[in-house]
Tab-separated table of N, CA and C in Angstrom:
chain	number	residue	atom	x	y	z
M	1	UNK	N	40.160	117.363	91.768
M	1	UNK	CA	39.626	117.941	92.984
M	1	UNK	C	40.780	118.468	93.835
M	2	UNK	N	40.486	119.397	94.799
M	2	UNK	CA	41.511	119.805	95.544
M	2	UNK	C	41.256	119.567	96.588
M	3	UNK	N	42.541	119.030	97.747
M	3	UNK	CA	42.373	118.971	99.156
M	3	UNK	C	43.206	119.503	99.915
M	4	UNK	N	43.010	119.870	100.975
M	4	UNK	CA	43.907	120.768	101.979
M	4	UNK	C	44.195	119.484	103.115
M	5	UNK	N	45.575	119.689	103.262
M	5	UNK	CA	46.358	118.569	104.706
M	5	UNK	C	46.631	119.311	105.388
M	6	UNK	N	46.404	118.993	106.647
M	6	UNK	CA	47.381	119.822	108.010
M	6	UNK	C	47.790	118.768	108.752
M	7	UNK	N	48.907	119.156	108.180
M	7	UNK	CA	50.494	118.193	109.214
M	7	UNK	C	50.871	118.753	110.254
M	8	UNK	N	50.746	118.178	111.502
M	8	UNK	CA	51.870	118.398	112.853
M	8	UNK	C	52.716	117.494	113.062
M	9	UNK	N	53.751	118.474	113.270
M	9	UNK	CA	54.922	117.516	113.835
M	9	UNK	C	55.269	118.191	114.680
M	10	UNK	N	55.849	116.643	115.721
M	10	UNK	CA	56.103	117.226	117.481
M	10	UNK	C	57.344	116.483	117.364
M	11	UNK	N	58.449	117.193	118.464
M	11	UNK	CA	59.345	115.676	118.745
M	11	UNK	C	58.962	114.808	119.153
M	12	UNK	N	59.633	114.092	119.560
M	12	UNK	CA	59.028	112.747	120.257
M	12	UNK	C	59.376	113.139	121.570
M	13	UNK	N	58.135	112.628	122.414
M	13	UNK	CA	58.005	113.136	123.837
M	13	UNK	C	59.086	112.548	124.600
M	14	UNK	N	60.206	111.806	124.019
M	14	UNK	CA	60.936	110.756	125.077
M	14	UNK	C	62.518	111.969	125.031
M	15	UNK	N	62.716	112.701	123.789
M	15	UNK	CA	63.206	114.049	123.398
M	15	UNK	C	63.289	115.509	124.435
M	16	UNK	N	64.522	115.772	124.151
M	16	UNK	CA	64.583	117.006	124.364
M	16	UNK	C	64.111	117.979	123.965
M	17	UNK	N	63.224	119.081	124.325
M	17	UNK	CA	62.608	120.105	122.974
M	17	UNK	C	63.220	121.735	123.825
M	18	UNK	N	64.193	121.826	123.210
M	18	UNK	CA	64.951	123.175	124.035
M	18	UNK	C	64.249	124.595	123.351
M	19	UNK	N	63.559	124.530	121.892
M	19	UNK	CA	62.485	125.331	121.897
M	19	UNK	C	61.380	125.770	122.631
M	20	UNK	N	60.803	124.443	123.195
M	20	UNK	CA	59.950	124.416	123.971
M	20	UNK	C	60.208	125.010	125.865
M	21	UNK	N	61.541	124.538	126.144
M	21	UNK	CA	62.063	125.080	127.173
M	21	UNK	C	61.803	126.412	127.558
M	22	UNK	N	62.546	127.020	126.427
M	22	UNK	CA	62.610	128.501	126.114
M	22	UNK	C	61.388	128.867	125.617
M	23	UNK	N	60.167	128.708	125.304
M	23	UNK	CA	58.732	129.264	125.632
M	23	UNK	C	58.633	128.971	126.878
M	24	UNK	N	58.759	127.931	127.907
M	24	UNK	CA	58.417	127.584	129.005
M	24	UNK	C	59.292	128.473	130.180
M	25	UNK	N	60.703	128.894	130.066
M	25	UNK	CA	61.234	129.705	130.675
M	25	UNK	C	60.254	131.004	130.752
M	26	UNK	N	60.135	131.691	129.195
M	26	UNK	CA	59.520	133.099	128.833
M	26	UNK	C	58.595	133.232	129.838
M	27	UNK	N	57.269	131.967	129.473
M	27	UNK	CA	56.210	132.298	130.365
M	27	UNK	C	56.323	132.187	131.949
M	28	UNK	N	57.139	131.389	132.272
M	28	UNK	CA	58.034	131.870	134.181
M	28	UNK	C	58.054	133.273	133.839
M	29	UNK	N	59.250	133.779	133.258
M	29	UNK	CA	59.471	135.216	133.641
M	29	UNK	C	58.459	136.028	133.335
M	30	UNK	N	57.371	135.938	132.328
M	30	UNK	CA	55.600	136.298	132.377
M	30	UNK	C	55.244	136.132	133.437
M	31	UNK	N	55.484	135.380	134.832
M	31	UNK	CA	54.823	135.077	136.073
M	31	UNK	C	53.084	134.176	135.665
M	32	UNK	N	53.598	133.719	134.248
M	32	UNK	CA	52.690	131.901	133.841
M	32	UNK	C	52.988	131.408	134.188
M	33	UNK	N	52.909	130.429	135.222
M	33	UNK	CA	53.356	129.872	136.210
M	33	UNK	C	52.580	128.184	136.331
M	34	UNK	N	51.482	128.737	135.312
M	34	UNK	CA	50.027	127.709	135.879
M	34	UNK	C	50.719	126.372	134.366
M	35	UNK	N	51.466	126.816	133.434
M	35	UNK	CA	51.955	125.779	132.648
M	35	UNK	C	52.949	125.034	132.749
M	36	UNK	N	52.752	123.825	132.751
M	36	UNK	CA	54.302	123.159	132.961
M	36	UNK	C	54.946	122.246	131.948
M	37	UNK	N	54.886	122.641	130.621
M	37	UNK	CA	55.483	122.289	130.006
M	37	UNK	C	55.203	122.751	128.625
M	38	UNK	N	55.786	122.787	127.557
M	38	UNK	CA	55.625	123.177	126.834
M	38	UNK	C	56.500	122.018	125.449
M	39	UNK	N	55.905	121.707	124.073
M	39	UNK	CA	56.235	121.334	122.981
M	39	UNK	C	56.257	122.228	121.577
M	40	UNK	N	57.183	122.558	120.874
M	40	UNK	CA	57.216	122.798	119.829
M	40	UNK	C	57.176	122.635	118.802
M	41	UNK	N	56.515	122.598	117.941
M	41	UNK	CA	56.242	122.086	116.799
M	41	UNK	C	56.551	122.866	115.883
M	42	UNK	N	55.789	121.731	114.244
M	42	UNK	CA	55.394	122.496	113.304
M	42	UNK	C	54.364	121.983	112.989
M	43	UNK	N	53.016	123.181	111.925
M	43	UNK	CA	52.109	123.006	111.363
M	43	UNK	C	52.204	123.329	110.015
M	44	UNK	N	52.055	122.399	109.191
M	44	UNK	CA	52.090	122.828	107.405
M	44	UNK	C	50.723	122.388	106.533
M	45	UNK	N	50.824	123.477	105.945
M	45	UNK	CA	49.392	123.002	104.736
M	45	UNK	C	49.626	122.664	103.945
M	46	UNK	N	49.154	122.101	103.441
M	46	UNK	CA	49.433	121.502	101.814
M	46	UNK	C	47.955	121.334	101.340
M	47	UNK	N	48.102	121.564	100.101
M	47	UNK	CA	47.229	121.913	99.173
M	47	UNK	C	47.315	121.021	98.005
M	48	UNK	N	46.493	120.363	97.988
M	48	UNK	CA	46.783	118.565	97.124
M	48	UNK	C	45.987	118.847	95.920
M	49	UNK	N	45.993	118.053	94.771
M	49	UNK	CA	45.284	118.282	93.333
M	49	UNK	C	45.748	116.608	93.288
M	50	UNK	N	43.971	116.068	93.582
M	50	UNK	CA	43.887	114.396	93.827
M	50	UNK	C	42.697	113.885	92.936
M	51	UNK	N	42.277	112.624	92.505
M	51	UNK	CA	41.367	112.756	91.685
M	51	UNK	C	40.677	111.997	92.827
M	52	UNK	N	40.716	112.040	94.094
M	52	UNK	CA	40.436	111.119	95.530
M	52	UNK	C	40.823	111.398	97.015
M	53	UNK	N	39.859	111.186	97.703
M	53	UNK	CA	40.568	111.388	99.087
M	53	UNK	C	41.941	110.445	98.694
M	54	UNK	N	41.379	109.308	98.934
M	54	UNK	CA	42.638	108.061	99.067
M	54	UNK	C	43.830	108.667	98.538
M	55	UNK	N	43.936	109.038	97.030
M	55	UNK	CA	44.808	109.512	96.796
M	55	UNK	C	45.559	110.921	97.139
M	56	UNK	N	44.896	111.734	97.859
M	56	UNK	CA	45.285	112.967	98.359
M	56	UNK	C	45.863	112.366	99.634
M	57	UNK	N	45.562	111.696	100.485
M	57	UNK	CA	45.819	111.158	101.583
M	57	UNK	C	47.303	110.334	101.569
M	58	UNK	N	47.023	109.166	100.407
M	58	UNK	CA	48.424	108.837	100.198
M	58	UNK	C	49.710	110.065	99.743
M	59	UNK	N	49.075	111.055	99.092
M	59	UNK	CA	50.702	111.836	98.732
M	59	UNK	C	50.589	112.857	99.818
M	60	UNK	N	49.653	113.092	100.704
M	60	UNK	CA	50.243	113.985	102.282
M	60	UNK	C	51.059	112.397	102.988
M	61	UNK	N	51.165	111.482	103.081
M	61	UNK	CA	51.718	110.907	103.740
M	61	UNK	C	52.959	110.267	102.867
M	62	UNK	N	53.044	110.840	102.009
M	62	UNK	CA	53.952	110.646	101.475
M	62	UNK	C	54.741	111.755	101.675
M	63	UNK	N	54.889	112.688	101.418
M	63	UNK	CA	55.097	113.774	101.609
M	63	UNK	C	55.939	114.448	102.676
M	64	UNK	N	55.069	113.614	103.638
M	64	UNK	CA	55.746	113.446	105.263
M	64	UNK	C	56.500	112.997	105.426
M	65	UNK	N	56.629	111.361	105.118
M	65	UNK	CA	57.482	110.586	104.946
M	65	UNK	C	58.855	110.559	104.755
M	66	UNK	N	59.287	111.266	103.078
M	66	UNK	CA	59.783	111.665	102.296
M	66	UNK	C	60.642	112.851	102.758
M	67	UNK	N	60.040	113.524	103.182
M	67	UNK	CA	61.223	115.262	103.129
M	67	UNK	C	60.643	115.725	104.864
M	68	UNK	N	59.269	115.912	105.072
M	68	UNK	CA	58.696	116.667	105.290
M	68	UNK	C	59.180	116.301	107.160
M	69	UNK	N	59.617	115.039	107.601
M	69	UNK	CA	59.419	114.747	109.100
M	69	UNK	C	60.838	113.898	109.082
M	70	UNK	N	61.268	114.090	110.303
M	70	UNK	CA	62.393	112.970	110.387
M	70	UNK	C	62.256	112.170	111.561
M	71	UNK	N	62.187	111.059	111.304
M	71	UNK	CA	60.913	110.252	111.959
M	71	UNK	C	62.169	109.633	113.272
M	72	UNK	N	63.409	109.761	113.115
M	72	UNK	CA	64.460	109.727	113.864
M	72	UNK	C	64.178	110.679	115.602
M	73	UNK	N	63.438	112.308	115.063
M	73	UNK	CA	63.823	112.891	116.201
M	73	UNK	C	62.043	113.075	116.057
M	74	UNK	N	60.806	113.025	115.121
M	74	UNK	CA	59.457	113.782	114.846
M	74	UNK	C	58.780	112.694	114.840
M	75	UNK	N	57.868	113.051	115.523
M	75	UNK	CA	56.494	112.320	114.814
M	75	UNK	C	55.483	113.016	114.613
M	76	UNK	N	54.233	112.557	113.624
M	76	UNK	CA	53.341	113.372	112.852
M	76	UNK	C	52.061	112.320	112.882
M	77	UNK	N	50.910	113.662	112.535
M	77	UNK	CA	49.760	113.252	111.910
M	77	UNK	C	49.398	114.522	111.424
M	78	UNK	N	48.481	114.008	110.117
M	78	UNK	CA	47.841	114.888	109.266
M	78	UNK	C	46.009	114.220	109.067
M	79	UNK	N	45.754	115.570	108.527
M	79	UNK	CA	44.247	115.272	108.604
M	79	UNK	C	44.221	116.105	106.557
M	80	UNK	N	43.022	115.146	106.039
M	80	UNK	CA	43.265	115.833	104.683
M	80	UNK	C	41.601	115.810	104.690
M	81	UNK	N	41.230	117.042	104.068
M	81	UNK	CA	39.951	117.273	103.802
M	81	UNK	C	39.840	117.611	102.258
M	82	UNK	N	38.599	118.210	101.930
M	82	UNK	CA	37.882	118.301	100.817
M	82	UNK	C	37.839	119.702	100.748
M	83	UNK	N	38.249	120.582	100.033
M	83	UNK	CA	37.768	121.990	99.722
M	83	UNK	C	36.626	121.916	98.647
């Protein structure tokens, strides 16, 4: 069976996010004014070949784990569905 994951990863809110700054500057000089803060992320798909949720679920979080987050400066959640 196949399943689709969508992973976000944010820094950790206790973090600096100077990406996020710099969208948050942009939209000042846009005269957006009404936002006050801004986070940057990432969003990734993955596309699993599982004979199980459970098991599609364990290798997106594995996945994460492994390469995908560095749990030092990121934190994450993923959601895995059923195509």
């Amino acid at each position: 069976m196949t399943f689709t994951a969508h992973v976000e990863i944010l820094p950790h809110p206790e973090l600096l996010d100077p990406q996020g700054k710099a969208v948050l500057l942009g939209l000042s000089n846009l005269n957006i004014t009404a936002i006050k803060d801004v986070r940057v992320g990432k969003h990734i798909v993955l596309t699993i070949e599982a004979d199980s949720m459970q098991e599609a679920d364990a290798l997106a979080k594995e996945a994460c784990e492994k390469l995908l987050v560095n749990p030092i400066m990121e934190r994450y959640s993923y959601e895995v569905t059923e195509n």
